[in-house]
Backbone as numpy.savetxt, mean C-alpha at the origin, in Angstrom:
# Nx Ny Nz CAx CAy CAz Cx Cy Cz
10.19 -15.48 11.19 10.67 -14.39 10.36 11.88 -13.69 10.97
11.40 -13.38 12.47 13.16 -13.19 12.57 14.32 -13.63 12.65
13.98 -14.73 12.62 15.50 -15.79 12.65 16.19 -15.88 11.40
15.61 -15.40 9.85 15.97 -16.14 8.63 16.75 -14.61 8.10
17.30 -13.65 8.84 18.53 -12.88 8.24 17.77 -11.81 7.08
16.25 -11.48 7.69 15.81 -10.68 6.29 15.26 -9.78 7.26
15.50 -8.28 6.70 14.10 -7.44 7.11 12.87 -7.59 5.88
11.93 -7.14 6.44 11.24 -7.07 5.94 10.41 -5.67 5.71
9.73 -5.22 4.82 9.67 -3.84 4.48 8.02 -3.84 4.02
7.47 -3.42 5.16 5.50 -4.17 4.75 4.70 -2.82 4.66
3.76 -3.57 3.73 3.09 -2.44 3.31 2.00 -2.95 3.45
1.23 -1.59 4.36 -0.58 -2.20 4.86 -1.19 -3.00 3.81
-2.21 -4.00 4.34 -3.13 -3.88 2.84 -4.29 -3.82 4.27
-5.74 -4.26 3.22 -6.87 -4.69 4.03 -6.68 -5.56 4.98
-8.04 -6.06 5.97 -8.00 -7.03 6.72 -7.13 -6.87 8.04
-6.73 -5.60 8.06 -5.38 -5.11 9.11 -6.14 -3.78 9.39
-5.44 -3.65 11.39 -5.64 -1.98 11.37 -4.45 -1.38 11.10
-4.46 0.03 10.99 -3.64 0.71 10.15 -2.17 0.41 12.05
-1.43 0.39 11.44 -0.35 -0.03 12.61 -0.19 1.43 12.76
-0.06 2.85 12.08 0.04 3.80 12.87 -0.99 4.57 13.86
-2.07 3.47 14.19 -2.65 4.03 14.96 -2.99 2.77 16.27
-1.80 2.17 16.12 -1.52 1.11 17.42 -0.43 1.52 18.32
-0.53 1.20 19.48 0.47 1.93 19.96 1.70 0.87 20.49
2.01 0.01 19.92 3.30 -0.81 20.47 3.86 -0.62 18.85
3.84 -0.25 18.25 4.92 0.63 16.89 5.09 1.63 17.56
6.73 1.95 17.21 7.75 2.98 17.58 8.03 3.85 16.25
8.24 4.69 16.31 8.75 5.62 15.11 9.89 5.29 15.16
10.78 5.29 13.82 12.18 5.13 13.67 12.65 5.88 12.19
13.78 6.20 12.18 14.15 6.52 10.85 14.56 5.50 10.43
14.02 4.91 8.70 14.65 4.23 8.06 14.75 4.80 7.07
15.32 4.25 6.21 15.96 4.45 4.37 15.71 5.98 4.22
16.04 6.71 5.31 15.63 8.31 4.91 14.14 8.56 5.45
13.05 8.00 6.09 11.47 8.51 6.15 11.65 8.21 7.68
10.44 8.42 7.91 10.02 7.60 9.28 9.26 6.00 8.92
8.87 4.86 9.58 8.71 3.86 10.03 8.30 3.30 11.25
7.48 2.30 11.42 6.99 1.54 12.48 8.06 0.31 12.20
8.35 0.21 13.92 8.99 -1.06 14.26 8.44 -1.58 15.79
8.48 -2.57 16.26 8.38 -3.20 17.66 9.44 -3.95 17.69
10.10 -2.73 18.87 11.21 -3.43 19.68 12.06 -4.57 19.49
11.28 -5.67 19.90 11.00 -7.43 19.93 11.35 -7.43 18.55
10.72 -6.97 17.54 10.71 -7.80 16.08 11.51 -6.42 15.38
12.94 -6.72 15.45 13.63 -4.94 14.38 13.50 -5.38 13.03
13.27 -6.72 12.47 13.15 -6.98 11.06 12.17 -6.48 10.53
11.17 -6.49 11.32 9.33 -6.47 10.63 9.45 -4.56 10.41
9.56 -3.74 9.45 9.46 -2.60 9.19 8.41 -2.42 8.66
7.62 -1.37 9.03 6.29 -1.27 8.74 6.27 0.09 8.02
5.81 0.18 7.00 5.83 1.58 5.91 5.06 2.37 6.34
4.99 3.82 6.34 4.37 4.89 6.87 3.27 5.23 5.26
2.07 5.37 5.76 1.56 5.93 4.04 2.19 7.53 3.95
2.26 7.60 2.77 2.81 9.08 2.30 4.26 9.26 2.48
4.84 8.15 3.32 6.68 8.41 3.20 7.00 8.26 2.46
8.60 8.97 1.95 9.32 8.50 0.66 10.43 8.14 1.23
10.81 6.72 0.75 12.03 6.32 0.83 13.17 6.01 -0.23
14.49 6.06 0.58 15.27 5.21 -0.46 15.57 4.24 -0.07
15.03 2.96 -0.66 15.05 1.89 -0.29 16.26 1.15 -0.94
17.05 1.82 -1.71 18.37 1.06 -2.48 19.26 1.92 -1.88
19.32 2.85 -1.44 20.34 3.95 -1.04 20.66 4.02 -2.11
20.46 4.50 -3.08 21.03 4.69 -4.34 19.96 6.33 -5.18
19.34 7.19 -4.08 18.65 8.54 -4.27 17.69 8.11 -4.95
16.87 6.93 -5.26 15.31 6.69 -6.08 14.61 6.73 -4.90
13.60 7.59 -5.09 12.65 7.90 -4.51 11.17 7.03 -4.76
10.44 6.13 -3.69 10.07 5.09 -3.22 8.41 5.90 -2.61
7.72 6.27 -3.14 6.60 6.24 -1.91 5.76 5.08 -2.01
5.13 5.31 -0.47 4.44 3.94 -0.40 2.71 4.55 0.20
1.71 3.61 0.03 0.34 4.27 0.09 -0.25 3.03 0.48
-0.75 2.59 1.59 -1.21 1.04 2.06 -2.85 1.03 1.77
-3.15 0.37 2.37 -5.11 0.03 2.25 -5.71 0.00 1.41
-6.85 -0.83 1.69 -7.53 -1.29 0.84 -8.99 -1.57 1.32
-10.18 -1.52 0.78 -11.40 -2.18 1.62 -11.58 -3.76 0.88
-12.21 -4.27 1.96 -12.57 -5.42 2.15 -13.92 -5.84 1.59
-13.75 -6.64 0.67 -15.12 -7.06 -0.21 -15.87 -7.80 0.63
-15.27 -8.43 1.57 -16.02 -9.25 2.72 -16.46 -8.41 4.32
-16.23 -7.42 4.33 -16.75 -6.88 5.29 -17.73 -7.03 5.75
-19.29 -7.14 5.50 -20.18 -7.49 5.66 -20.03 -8.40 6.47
-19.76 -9.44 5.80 -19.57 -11.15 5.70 -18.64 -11.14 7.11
-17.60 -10.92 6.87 -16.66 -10.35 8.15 -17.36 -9.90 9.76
-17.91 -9.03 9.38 -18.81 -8.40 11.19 -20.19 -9.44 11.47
-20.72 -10.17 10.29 -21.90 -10.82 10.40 -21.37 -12.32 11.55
-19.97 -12.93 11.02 -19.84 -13.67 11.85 -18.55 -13.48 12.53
-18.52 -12.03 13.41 -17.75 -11.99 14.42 -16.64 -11.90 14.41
-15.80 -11.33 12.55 -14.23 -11.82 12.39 -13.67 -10.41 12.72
-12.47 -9.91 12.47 -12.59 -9.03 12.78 -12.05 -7.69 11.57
-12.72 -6.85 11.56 -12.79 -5.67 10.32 -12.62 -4.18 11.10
-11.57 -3.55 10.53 -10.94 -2.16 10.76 -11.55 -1.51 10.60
-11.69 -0.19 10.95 -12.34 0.92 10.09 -11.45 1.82 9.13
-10.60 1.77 9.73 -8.98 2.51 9.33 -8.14 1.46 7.86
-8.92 0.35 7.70 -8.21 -0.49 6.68 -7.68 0.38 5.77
-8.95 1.68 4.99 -8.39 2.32 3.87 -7.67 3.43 4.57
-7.27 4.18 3.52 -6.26 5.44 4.05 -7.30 6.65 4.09
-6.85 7.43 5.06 -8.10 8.28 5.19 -7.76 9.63 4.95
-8.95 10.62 4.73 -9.00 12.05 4.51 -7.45 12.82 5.32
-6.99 12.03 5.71 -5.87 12.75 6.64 -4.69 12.23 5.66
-4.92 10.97 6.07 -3.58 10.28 5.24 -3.53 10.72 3.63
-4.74 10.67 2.89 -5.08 11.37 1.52 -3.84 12.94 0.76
-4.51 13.60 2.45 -3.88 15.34 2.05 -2.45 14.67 2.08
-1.46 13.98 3.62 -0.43 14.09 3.20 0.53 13.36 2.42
-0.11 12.47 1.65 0.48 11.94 0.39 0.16 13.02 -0.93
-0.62 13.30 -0.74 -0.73 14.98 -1.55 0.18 15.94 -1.63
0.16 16.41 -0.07 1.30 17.00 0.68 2.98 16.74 -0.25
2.95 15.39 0.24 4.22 15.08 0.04 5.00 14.60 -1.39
4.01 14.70 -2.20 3.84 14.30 -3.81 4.11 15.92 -4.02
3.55 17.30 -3.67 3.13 18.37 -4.23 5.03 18.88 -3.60
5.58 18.29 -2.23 6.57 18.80 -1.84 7.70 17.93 -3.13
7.63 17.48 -3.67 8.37 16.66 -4.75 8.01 16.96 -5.82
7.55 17.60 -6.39 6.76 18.40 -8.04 6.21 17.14 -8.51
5.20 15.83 -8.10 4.64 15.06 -8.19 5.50 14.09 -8.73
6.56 13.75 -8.93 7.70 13.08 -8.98 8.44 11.91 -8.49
8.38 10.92 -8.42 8.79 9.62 -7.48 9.78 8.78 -8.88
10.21 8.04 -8.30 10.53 6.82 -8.85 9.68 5.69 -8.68
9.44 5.26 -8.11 8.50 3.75 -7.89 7.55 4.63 -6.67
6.45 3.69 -6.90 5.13 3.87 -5.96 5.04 2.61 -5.56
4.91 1.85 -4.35 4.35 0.75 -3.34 2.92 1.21 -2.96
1.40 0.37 -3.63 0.60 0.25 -3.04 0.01 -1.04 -2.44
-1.23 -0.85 -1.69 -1.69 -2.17 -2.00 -2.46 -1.97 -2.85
-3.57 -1.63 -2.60 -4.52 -1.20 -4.59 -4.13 -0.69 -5.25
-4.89 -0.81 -6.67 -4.29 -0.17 -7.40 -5.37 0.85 -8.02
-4.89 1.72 -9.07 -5.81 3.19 -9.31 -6.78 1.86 -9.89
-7.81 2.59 -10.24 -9.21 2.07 -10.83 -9.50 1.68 -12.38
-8.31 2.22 -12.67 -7.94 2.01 -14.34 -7.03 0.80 -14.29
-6.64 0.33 -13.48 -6.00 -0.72 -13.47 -6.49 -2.43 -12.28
-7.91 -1.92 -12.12 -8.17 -2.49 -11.39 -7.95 -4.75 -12.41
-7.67 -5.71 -11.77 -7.84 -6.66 -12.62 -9.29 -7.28 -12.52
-10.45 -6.62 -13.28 -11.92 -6.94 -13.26 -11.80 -8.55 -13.74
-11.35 -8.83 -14.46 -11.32 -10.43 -14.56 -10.99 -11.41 -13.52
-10.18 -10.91 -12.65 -10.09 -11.38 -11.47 -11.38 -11.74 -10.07
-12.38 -10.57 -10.36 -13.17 -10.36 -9.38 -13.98 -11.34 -9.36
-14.54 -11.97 -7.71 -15.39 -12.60 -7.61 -16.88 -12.39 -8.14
-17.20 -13.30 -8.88 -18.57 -13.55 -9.26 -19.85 -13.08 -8.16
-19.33 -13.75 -7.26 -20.60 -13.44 -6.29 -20.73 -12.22 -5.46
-19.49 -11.51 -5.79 -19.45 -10.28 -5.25 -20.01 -8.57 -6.08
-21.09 -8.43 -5.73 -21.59 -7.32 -6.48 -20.67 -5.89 -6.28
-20.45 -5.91 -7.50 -19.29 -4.54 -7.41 -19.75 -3.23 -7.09
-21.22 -3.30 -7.47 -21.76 -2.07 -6.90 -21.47 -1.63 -5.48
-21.39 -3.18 -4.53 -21.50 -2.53 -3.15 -20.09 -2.94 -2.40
-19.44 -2.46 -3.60 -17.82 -2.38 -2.97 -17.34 -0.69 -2.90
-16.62 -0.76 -2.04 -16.06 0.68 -1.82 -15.03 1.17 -3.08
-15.25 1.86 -4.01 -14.03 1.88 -4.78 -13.34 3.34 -4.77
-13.62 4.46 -3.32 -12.73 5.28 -2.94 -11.30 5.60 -2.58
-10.56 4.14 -2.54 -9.10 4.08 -2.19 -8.94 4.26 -4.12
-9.45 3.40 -4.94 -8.97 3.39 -6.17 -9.03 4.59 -7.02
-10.31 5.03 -7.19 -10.68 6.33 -7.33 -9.97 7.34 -7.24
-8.86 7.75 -5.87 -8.20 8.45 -5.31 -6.75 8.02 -6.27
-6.22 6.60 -5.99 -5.13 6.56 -6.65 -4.89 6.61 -7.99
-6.30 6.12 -8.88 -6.22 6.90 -10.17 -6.15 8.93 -10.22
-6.43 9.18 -9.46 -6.32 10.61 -9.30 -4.99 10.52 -9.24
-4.12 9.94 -8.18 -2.79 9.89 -7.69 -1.93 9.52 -9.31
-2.52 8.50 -9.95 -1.78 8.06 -11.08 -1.70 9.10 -12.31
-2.98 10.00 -12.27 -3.39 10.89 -13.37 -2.34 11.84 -13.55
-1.87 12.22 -11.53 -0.85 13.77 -11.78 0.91 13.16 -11.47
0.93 11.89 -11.52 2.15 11.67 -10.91 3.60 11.27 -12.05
4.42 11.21 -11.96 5.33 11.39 -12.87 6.25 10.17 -12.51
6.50 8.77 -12.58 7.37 7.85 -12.12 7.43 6.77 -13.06
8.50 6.10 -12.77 9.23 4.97 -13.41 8.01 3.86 -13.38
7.91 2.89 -12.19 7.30 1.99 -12.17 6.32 1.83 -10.84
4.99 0.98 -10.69 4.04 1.17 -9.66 4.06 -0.41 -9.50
3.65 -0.83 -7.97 3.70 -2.13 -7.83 2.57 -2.06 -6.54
2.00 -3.04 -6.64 0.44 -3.27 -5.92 0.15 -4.67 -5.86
-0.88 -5.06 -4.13 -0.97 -6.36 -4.60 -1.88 -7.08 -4.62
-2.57 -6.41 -3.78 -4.43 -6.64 -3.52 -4.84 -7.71 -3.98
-4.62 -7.69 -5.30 -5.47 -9.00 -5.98 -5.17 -10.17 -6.29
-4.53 -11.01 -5.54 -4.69 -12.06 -5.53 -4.23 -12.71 -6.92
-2.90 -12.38 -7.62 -2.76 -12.93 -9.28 -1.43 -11.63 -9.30
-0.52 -12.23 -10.70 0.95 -11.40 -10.77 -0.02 -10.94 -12.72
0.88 -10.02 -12.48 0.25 -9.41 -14.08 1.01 -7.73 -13.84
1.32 -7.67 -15.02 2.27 -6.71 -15.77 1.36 -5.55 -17.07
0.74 -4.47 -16.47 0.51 -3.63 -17.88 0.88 -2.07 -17.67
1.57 -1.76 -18.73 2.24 -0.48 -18.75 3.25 -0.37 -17.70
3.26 0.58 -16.93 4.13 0.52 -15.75 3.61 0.35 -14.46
2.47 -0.72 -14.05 1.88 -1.22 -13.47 1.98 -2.77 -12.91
2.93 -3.04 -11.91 3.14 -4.45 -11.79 1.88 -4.81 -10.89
1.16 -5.71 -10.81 0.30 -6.62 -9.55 1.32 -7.58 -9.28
1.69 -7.68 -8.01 2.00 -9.15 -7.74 2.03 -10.05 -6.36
1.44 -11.35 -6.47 0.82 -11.95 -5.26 1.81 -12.71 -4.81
1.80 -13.99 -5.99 2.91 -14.58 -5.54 4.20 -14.73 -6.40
4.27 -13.52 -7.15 5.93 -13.21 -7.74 6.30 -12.12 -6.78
7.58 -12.03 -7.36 8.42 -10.91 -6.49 9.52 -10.40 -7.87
10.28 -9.12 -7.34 10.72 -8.57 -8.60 11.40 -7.64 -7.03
13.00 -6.98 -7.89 13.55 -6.03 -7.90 13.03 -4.36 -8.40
12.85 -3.34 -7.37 12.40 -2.12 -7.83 13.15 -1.99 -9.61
12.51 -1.73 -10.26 12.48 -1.49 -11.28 12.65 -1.88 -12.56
11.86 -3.41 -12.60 11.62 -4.24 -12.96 10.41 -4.46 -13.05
């Protein structure tokens, strides 16, 4: 990845610990916010939850909101793989995307998650053998709250495994698209 002339601009999902609570990420200013980078790798940019960026330099305002829980967790610690506790965004990270939505009169241009609110979850997608009851659905929950008061152009998320388009709600796994599109 660093050899091929791209940064890259990542946004947590599950299955990962949260990189701001590792300590070989550096704070840096990018596109206007703060950011995680390591040294060694300046391409790999790692998104802060609750920053807003401008990621076009062109004044659209960009926040981004990472995590997700893991339907396999269980399954995960039973044989030894390894599972975060920090995967979702927490009571801290919560207030200051709050924070920073309430310092903007709830206002963005595009939102970067990895889940998506709960009204948009793709239930047709979900595994069969996975009982939904005993999935965590507090990250979604929250971002439908987030979706209920927020005021923006377009939302993009990717969690699930499939590309699909409703309202101003992109999923996408293995498409890709230009902000605002």
């Amino acid at each position: 990845l660093q050899n091929i002339g791209v940064t890259f601009f990542i946004i947590r999902g599950n299955h990962e610990k949260n990189p701001e609570n590792m300590s070989i990420y550096n704070r840096i200013k990018y596109k206007g916010a703060t950011a995680l980078v390591q040294l060694n790798y300046p391409n790999l940019i790692f998104a802060v939850d609750g920053e807003i960026y401008d990621l076009e330099d062109n004044g659209k305002k960009t926040i981004v909101i990472g995590g997700a829980y893991s339907i396999d967790k269980e399954l995960r610690i039973s044989y030894g793989d390894r599972w975060f506790k920090d995967e979702q965004p927490s009571e801290e990270t919560m207030r200051k995307v709050e924070e920073k939505l309430r310092q903007n009169d709830w206002t963005v241009d595009y939102v970067l998650t990895h889940a998506a609110p709960l009204r948009y979850e793709p239930r047709e997608w979900f595994l069969k053998w996975i009982d939904q009851k005993n999935v965590d659905k507090s990250t979604e929950r929250w971002l439908d709250y987030i979706f209920s008061n927020l005021s923006f152009e377009k939302w993009y998320c990717a969690h699930y495994h499939g590309d699909k388009t409703i309202d101003k709600m992109r999923i996408l796994y293995k498409g890709y698209c230009k902000l605002g599109e």
